[in-house]
Each structure stands twice: as C-alpha cells, then as structure tokens.
Coordinates of C-alpha atoms in Angstrom, one line a residue:
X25 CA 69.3 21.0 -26.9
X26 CA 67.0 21.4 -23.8
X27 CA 66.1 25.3 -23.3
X28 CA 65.6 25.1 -19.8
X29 CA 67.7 26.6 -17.7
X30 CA 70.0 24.6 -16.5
X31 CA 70.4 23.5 -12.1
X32 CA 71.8 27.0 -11.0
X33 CA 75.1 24.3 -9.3
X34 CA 76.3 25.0 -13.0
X35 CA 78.2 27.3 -11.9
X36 CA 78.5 31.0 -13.4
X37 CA 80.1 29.7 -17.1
X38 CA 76.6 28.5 -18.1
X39 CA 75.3 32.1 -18.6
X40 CA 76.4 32.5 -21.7
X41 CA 74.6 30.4 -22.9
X42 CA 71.6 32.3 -22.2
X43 CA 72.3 35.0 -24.8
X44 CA 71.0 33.9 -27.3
X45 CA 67.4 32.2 -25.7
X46 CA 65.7 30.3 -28.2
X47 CA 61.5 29.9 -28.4
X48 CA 60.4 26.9 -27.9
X49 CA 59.7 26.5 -31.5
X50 CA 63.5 26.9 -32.0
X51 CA 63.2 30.3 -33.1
X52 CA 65.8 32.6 -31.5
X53 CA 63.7 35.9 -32.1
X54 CA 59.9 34.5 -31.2
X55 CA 56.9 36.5 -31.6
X56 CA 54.4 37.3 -28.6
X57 CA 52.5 34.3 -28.3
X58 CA 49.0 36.4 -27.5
X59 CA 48.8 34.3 -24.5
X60 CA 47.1 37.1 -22.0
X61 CA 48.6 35.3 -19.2
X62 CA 52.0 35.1 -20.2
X63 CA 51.1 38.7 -21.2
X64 CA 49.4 39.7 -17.6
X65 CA 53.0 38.5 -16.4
X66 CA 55.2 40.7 -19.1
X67 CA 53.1 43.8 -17.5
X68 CA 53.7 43.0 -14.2
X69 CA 57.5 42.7 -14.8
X70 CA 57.1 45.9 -16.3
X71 CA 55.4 47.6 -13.3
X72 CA 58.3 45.8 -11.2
X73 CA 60.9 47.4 -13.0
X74 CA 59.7 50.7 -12.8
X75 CA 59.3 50.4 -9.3
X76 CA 63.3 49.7 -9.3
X77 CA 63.2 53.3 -10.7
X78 CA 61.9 54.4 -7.4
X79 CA 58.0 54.6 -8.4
X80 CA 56.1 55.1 -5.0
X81 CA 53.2 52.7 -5.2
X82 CA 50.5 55.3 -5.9
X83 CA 52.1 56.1 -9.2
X84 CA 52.3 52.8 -10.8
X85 CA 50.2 49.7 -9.2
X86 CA 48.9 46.5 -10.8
X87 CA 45.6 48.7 -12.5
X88 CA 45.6 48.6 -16.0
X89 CA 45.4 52.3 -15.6
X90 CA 48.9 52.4 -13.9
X91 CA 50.4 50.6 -16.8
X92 CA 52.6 52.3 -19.6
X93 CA 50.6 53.5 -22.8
X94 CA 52.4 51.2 -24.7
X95 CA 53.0 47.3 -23.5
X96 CA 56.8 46.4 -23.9
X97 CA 58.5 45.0 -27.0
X98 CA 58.8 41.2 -27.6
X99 CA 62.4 41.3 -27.6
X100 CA 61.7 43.5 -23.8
X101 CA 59.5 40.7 -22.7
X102 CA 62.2 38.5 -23.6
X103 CA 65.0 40.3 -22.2
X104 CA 62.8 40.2 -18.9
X105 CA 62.1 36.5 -18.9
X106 CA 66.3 36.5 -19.5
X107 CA 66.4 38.4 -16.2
X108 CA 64.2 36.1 -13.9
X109 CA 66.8 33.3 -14.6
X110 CA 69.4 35.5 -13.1
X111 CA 67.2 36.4 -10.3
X112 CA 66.6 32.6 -9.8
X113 CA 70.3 31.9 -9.8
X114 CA 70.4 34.5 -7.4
X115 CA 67.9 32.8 -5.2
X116 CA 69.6 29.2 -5.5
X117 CA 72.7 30.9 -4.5
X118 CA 70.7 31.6 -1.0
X119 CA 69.1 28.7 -0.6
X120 CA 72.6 26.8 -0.7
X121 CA 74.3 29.2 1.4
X122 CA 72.0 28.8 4.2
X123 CA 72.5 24.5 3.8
X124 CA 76.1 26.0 3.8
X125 CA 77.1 23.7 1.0
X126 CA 81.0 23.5 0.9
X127 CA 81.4 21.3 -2.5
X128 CA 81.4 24.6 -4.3
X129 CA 82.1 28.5 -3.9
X130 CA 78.2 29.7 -3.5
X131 CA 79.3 32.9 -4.9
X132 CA 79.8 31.8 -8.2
X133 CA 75.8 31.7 -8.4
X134 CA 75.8 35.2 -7.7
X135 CA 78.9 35.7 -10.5
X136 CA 76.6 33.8 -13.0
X137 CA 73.7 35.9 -12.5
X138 CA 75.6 39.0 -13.0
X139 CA 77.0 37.8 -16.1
X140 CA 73.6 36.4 -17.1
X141 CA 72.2 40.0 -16.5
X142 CA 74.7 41.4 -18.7
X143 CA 74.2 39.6 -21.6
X144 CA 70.4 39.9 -21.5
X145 CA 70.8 43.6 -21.6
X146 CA 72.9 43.3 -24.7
X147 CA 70.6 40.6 -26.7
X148 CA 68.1 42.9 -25.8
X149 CA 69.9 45.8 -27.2
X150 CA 70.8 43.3 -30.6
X151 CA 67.2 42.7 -30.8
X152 CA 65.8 45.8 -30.8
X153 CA 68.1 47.4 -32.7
X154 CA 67.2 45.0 -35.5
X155 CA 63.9 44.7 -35.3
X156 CA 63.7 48.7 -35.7
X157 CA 66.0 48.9 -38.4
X158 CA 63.8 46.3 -40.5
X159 CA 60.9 48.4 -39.3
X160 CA 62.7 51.5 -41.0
X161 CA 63.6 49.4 -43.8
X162 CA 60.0 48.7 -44.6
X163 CA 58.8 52.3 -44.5
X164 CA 60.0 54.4 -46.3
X165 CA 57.8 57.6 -45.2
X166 CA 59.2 57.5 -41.7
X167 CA 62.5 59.5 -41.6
X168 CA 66.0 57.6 -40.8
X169 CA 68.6 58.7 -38.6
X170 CA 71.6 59.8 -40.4
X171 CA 73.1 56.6 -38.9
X172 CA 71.0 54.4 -40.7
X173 CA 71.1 55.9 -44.2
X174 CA 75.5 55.6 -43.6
X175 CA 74.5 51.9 -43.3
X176 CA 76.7 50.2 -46.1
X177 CA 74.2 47.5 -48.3
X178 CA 75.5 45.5 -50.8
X179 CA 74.4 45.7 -53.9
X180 CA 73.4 41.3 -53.7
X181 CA 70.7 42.6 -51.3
X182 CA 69.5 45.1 -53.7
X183 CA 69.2 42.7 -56.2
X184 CA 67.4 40.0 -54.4
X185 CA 65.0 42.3 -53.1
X186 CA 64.5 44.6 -56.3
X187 CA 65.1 41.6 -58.9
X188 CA 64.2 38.5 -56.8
X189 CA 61.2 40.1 -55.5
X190 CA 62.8 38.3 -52.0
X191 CA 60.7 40.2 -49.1
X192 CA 61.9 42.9 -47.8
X193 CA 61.6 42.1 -44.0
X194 CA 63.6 38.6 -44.4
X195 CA 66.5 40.7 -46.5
X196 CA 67.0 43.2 -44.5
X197 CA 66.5 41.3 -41.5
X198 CA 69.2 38.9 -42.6
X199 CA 71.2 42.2 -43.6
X200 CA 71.1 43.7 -40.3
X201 CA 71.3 40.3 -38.0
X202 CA 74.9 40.5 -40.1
X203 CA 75.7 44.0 -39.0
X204 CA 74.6 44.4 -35.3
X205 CA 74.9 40.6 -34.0
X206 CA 78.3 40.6 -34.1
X207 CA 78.6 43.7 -31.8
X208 CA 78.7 44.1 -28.3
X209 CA 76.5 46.2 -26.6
X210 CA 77.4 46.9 -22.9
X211 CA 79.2 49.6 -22.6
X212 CA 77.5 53.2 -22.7
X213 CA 79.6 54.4 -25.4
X214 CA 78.4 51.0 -27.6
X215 CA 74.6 51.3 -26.8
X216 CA 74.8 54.6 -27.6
X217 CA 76.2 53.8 -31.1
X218 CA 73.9 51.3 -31.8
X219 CA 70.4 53.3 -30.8
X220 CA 72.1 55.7 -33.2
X221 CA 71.1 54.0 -36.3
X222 CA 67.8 53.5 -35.6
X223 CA 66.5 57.0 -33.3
X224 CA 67.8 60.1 -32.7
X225 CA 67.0 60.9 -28.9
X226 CA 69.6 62.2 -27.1
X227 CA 70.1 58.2 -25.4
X228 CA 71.6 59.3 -22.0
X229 CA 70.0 62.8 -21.4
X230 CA 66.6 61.1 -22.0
X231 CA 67.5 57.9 -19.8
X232 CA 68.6 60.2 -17.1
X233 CA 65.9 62.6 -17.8
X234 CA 63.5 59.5 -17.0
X235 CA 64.9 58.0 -14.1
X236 CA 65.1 61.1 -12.6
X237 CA 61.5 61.7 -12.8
X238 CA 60.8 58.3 -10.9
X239 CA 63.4 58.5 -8.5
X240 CA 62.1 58.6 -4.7
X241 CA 65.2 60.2 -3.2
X242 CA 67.0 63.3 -3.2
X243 CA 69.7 61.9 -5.2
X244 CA 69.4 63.8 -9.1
X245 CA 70.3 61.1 -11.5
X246 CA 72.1 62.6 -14.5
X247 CA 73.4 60.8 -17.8
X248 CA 76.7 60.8 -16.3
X249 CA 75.5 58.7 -13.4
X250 CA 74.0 56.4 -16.1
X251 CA 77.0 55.9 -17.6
X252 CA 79.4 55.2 -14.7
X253 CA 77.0 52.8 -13.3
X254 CA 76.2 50.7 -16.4
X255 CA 79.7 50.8 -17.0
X256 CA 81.1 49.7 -13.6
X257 CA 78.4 47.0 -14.2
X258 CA 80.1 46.1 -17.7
X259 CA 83.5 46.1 -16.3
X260 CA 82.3 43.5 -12.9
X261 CA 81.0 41.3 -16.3
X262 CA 84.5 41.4 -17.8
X263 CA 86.2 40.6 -14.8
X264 CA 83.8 37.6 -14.0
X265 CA 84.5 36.4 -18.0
X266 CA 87.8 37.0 -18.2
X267 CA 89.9 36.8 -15.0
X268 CA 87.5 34.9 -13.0
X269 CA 86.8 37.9 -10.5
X270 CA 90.5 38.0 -9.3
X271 CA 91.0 40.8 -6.8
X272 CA 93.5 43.1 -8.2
X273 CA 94.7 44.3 -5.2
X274 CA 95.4 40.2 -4.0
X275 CA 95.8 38.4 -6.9
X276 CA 95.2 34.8 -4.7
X277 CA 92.1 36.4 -4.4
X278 CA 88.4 36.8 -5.8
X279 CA 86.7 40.2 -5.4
X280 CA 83.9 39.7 -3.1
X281 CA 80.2 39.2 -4.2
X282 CA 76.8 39.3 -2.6
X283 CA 73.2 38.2 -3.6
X284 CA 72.5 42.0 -2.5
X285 CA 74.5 43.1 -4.7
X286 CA 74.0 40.9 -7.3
X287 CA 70.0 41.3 -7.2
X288 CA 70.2 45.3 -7.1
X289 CA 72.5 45.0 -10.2
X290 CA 69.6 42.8 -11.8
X291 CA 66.8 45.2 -10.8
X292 CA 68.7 48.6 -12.0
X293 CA 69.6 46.9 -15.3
X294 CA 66.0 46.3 -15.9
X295 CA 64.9 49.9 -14.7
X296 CA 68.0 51.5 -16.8
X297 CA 66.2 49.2 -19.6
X298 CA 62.8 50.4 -19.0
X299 CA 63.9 53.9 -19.6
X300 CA 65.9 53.3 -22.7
X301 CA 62.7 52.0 -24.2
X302 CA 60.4 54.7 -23.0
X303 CA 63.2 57.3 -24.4
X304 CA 63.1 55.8 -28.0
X305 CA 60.1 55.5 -28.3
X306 CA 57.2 52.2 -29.5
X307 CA 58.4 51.4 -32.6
X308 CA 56.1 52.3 -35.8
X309 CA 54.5 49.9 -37.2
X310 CA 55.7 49.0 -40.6
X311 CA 53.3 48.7 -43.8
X312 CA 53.3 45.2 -45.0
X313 CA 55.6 46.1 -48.8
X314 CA 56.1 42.1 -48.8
X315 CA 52.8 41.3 -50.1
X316 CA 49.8 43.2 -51.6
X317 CA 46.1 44.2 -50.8
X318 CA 44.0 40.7 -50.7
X319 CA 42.9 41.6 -54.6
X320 CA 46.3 41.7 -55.8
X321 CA 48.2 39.0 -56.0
X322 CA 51.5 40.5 -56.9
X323 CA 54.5 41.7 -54.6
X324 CA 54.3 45.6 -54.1
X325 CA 57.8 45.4 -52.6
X326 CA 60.0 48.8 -53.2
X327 CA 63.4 49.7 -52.1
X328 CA 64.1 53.6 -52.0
X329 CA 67.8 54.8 -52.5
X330 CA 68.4 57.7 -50.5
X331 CA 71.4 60.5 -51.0
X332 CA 73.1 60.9 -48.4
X333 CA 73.3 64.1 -46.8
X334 CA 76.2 67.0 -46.1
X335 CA 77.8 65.8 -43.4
X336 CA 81.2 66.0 -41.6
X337 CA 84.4 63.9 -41.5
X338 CA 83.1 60.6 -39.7
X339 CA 86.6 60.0 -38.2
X340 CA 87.0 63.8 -36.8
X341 CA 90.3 64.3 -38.2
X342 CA 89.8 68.3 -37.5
X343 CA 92.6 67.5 -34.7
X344 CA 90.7 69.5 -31.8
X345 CA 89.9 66.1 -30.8
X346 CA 94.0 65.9 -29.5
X347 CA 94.6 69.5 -29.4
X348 CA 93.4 69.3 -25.6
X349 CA 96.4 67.1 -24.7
X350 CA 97.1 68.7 -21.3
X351 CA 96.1 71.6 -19.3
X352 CA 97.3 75.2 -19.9
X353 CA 100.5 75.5 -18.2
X354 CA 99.7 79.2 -17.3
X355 CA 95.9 79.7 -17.4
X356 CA 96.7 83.5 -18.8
X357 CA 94.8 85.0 -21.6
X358 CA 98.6 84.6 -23.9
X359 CA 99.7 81.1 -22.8
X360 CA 96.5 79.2 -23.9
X361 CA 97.8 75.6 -26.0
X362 CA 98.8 77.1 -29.7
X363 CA 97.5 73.9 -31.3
X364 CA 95.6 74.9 -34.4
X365 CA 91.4 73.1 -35.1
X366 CA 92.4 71.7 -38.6
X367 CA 96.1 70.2 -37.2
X368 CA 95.6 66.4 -37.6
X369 CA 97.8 64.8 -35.0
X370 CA 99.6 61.3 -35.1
X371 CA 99.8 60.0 -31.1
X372 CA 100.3 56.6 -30.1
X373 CA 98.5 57.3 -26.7
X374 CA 96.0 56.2 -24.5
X375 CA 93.0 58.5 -24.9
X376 CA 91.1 59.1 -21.7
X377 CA 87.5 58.2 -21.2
X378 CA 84.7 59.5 -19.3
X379 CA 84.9 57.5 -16.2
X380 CA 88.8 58.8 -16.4
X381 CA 87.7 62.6 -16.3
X382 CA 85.1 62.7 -13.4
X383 CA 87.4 60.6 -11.5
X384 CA 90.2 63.2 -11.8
X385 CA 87.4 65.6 -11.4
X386 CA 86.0 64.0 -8.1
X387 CA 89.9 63.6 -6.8
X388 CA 91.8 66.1 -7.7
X389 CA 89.3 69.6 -7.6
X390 CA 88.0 71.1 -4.3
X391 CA 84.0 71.3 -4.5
X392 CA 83.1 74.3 -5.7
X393 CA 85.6 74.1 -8.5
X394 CA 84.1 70.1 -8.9
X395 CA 80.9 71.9 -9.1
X396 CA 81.1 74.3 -12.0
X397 CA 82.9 71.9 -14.0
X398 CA 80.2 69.4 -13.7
X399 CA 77.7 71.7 -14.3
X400 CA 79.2 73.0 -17.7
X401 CA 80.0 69.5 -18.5
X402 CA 76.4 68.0 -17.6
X403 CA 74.5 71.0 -19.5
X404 CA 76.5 70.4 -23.1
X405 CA 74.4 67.4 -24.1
X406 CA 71.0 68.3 -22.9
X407 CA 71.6 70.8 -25.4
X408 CA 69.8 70.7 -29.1
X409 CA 73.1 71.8 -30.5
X410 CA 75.1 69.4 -28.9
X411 CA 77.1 66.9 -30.9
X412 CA 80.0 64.8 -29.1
X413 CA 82.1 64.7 -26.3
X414 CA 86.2 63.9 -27.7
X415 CA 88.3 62.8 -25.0
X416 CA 92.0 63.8 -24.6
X417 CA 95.1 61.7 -25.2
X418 CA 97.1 64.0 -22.9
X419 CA 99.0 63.7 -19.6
X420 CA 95.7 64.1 -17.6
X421 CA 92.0 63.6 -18.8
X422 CA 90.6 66.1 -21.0
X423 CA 87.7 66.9 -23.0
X424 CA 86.2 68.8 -25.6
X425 CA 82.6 69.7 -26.4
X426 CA 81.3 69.7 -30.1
X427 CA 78.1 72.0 -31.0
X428 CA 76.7 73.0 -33.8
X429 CA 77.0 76.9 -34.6
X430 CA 75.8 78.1 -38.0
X431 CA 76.4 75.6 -40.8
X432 CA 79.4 73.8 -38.9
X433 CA 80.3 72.4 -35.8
X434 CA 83.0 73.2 -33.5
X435 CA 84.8 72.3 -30.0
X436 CA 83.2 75.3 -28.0
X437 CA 84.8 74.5 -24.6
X438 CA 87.6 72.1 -23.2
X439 CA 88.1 70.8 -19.5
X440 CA 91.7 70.4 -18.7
X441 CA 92.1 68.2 -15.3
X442 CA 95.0 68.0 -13.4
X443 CA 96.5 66.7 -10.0
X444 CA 97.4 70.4 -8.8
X445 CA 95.5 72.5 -11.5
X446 CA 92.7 72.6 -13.6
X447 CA 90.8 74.8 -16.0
X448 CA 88.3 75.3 -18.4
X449 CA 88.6 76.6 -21.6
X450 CA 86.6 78.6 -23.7
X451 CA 87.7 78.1 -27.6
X452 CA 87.3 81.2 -29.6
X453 CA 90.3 80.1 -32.1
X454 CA 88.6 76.7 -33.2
X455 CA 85.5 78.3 -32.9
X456 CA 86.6 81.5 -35.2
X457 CA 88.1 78.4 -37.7
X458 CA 85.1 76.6 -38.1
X459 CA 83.1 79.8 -39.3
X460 CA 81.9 81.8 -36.1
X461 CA 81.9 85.4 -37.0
X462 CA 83.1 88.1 -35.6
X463 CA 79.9 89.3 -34.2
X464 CA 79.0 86.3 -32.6
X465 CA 82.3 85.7 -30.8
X466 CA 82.0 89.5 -30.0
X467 CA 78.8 89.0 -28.1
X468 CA 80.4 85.6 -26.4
X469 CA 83.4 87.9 -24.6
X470 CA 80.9 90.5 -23.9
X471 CA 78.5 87.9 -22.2
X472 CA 82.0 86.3 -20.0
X473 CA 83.2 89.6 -18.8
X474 CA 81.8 89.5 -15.6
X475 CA 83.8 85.9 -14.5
X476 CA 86.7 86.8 -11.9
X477 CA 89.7 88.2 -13.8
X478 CA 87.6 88.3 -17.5
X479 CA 86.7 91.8 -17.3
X480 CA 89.0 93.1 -19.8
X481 CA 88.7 90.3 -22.2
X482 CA 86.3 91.4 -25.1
X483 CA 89.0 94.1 -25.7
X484 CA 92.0 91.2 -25.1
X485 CA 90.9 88.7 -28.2
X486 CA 89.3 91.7 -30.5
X487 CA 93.0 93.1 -30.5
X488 CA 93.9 89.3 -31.2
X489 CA 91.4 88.6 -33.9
X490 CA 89.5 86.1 -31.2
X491 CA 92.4 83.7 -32.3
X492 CA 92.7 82.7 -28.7
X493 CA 91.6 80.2 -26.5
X494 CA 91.3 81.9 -22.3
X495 CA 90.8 79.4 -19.3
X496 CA 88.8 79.8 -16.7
X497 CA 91.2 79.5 -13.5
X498 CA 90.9 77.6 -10.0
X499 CA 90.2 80.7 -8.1
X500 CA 87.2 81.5 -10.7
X501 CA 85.9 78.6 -11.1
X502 CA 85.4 78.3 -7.4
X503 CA 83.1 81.0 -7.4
X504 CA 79.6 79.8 -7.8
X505 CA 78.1 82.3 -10.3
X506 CA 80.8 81.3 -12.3
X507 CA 78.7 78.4 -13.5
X508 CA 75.4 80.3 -14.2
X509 CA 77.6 83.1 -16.2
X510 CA 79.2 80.2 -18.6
X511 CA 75.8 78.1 -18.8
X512 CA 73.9 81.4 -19.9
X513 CA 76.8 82.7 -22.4
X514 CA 76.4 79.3 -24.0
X515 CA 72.8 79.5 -24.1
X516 CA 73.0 82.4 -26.1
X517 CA 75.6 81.9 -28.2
X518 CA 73.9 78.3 -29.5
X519 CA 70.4 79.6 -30.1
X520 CA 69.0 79.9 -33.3
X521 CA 69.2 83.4 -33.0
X522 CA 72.4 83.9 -31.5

C-alpha cells in the first residue's frame, strides 16, 4: 500500500485511513529516526501549537531557549505529522474553491480534515497510553495508578514472560495494544479514562490549568470549557462519519463548513494536545529488564505481582448516583428527596451528561444564580479530595459531587436544574452514611449559617440527627457571597484537618 497521502479530491472518506499511519519501514508505531532535521521540524510544530494556546511571541519563539524542557513524544511527533495532512486538505480545499471547481462539493475537503484531525487525536491518545503502560510495566519502582494495577492479565502472559523468558516490552506491549486499541478516545469522558491507567493528574483541571496560563485574552479557560469544546468537536466527527453532515434542522441539507473553521479546529486540537502532554508529564524512562548488563548474558526479566488495594465498588452501586433524580420540589429544610445513599436503584433512563447540565444551567438560571452554581461546580475537581462527578437520570439534569472525607467517600453536594427552579443541595444524610461524624457535620452547618434563610440550620439537622439533605434556593443562590460561603465551608470541611 502507498503511505502517501492520498490527492486531497478523495474526498473526506479517505481520512480514516490515516489512523493508523504506518513508518515507512511498515511499522505502525516507528521510533524517532534522530534525523535533527526532521527533529528541528517536530520542535517547531511544537512552538506552533503552543502559539494556538495564545503564547505572545516573546514567550515562546524559534530559540532553543523558548522550547519546552522536554522535546515531544514520538507518538506526539506523529500525531503532528497526522495533523499537517489535515491542514493540507484544508489548503487544497482553498485552492479548488478559488478555481471554483463544480465536479465536487469543495467542502467535503474541509469534512475530511476534520475527521482526519479527530482520529489523529485519538491514535495519539492509543499510542501514548501504550507506550506508558509498557513503560510502567517495565519498572517496577515507579508507582502505578490504581487503574493500572485493576488491569486484568492473563495468566498466558504471565507465563510467557516468567517461563518463556519472552521480553517484557513485546508482552506487554502486545497485551496492552489488545486492551486500549480497540477503544475510542474522543470524547472527554474516554480520554479521561484512558490517561487513568497510566497517570494520576487531575486530566481536565491540569489541561485547563495550562491553557489558561497561555491564553492572551480575558476569556478564563476552565476544564469545563475543555470539555464542551473537544466534545462539540467529537460530535461534528460523528456527524461527518455517520450521517454525512446532514443538517438536523433540514434534513435535504448539510450543516455548513468552512476552511476557518475547519483550520481553527486543527490548531486547538493540537494546543488541547500540547497541554495534555505537558499535564502528564515525559514519560520515565524504563530500565532495560529484557536483557542484562554486557557481562551477563542471561535475561534479568521480572514480573512483580502486586495486591490490589482497598478500594470502593467500581460500578458505584451506593445509589446516590440516581438518588438526584429531580430537583426538590420544595427547597425547605423537611421536603429535601428521602432517597437513602446505600438504595441501589433500577431505572431504564437516560442519564444526563455534562454538556446536558451547563446547558440547562446556561438556559434556564438568571446570572447570578448561573454564577454560584458554576463556581461550586468548577471548584469540586480542582480539589485534592475530589473523586467523580455522577450525573442524574432524572426529569432535568443533575449532579452529584464525590469527595473523599475520612476513610470513605461520599456525594457532598448535588445541583438540581430545572426550567423554573433550581437548587443546590448540601448532603449531610449521605454524608452522615458514609461515616462523617457528628462533629464534622456540626462544624459544616455552623460554617453555612450565614447563607440567606440558613441561619437557624445547625440547630434544624442536630434536632434531626444531620439525616437531612437542605437546598440552597434561587433567591440565595443569587446572592453573590453565596458562592464564597459554600467554597470556604467545603474547604474546611475536606482538609486534612477538618
């Protein structure tokens, strides 16, 4: 098969075929080459993508001294060499427009490249994620993600690697191409996931926490942002694969497409990339276990079976997951949802998403109410203690924030949206069943109080055991300490010493 790309009047079906871009040895995961050139190029890709981040040129120029402390991956130099052939459909796309060629809707270039783009960013994602987790495979000093140790082997590769003496990088990379290849990884949700196994940075926070930093405007980028972006990106992909870019709203119909637009989706995917690698790090490099020191001509190959530790039900059948199935009906102290932490519900619903909640958010709340929720919402996983978001099943989008307090985790707070009301919640029940003592929830009321209509609650949930779980109203949330009071009460209440 010839690997060059193919005349960009393919049409936008041919990018698929780019996902998987061989060497040309054949190879589909080749190593750098060490050709400086070739290598000169890879950097100034690199500078050009962290110029997409909004870099001013005096922070990051061609000098060697601009450049990051680290050069990129081989599967990042690949993913950008994957990129320049969507840029170049991109360009041919131009060029033909301006001949006006009629044999052929021009547009479709554009569609390819944006589909091209898309799967770059997930072979990317495939190959790094591998080529870490072999890295981790062959040390066994460095310490794993919990992910990775939960990674089911067989018990064949143990024995070709422990009795077959086969090396460890080819096992395990064989292992792992079998686990992750497979996957798809262009939605946030499934990149998250995936990194996972192989680091434990906070993905998003540490994206956004990036960008941010290199942005030029006054626009904050925060890992919500992130998300809705890359996935309104992932979702333009699907429609391009799977319904040819029909307009929904006329079905005879394509949704319209721009070079513009096609090339700023390129250059943000590349700067989102750029940030993903800085968050997670250079990978370590391994200790060669496949073959000994130069006076030893034996293998010194080990594998190291490691317990797993404590951990919690993987599937989160504590129910609070579905307990927030729609907003409090009266927002009083007394009328909060009954549902119980450790009810395990059966529902044959859709459950609502991310992009679902700060839509409803963004439609349905005046500003200052948008506000504080956002800002609860935005500060949960920037926080150490932070585990998960679970989305609702309910009539409106919900969703409930995991942290770890003590020796457990729990759904601390819950943001019920609504067309005409909406609320957040503040869970001392589930928290109180999960292990939060008394004092602790004690100092929690004490530290709410002073939110619009809260002043008597301490007294409120110690007469009720702290078996309740009180909502934070409209007209309260539209005040704007109302934010600062919940962020700083959370503060406390998750610290070490708290």
């Amino acid at each position: 098969m010839n690997d060059r790309p193919p005349s960009a009047c393919s049409g936008y079906c041919v990018a698929s075929r780019y996902r998987l871009l061989p060497s040309e040895s054949g190879h589909p995961y080749p190593p750098f080459s060490g050709d400086t050139s070739t290598h000169s190029g890879e950097r100034k890709r690199w500078i050009a993508s962290r110029r997409n981040l909004g870099d001013p040129p005096n922070r990051l120029d061609d000098k060697d001294d601009a450049l990051p402390a680290e050069p990129p991956t081989e599967a990042f130099q690949e993913f950008t060499r994957n990129l320049e052939y969507a840029r170049q459909l991109v360009g041919g796309g131009r060029r033909l427009g301006q001949l006006r060629v009629g044999a052929f809707d021009v547009d479709d270039l554009y569609r390819a490249a944006w589909v091209q783009a898309v799967a770059a960013l997930d072979h990317w994602i495939t190959r790094e994620i591998i080529d870490r987790a072999v890295t981790l495979a062959q040390n066994p000093s460095i310490t794993r993600p919990p992910n990775f140790n939960k990674l089911k082997m067989p018990v064949e590769l143990f024995e070709r690697v422990h009795y077959e003496q086969e090396p460890i990088d080819a096992a395990f990379r064989a292992f792992f191409e079998q686990t992750f290849e497979f996957r798809t990884f262009q939605a946030p949700d499934k990149i998250k996931e995936g990194f996972a196994h192989v680091s434990t940075v906070k993905l998003w926070v540490r994206v956004a926490e990036i960008m941010d930093a290199a942005r030029s405007d006054d626009e904050p980028i925060t890992p919500d942002i992130v998300r809705q972006r890359l996935d309104r990106i992932a979702k333009r992909r699907n429609a391009i694969a799977h319904t040819a870019d029909r307009d929904p709203t006329s079905p005879t119909m394509r949704a319209a497409i721009t070079a513009d637009e096609t090339l700023a989706t390129i250059n943000w995917l590349q700067a989102m990339a750029a940030a993903i690698q800085e968050a997670v790090g250079q990978p370590t490099v391994a200790p060669d276990y496949d073959s000994g020191p130069e006076d030893d001509a034996g293998p010194t190959a080990e594998v190291r079976l490691q317990k797993p530790g404590h951990r919690r039900d993987a599937e989160g059948t504590s129910g609070a997951e579905d307990a927030q199935v729609s907003p409090p009906e009266n927002l009083s102290l007394t009328e909060a949802p009954s549902a119980r932490a450790d009810e395990t519900f059966v529902r044959q619903r859709h459950r609502w998403d991310e992009t679902d909640l700060l839509e409803s958010i963004e439609n349905h709340c005046p500003p200052d109410v948008a506000r504080t929720l956002l800002s609860v919402y935005r500060h949960a996983e920037k926080h150490p203690a932070f585990q998960e978001y679970r989305f609702g099943t309910g009539a409106q989008p919900s969703v409930t924030a995991w942290f770890s307090i003590g020796t457990d985790d729990a759904p601390v707070w819950s943001i019920y949206t609504g067309v005409s009301m909406s609320a957040l919640s503040i869970n001392f029940e589930w928290m109180q069943s999960r292990g939060a003592s008394t004092e602790v929830l004690s100092k929690l009321a004490h530290d709410l109080r002073t939110i619009r209509g809260w002043r008597h609650l301490p007294a409120k949930l110690e007469s009720d055991d702290y078996r309740r779980r009180p909502s934070i109203g409209m007209r309260s949330l539209a005040v704007p300490s109302t934010a600062e009071t919940v962020i700083t009460a959370l503060n406390d209440l998750l610290s070490p010493t708290g």
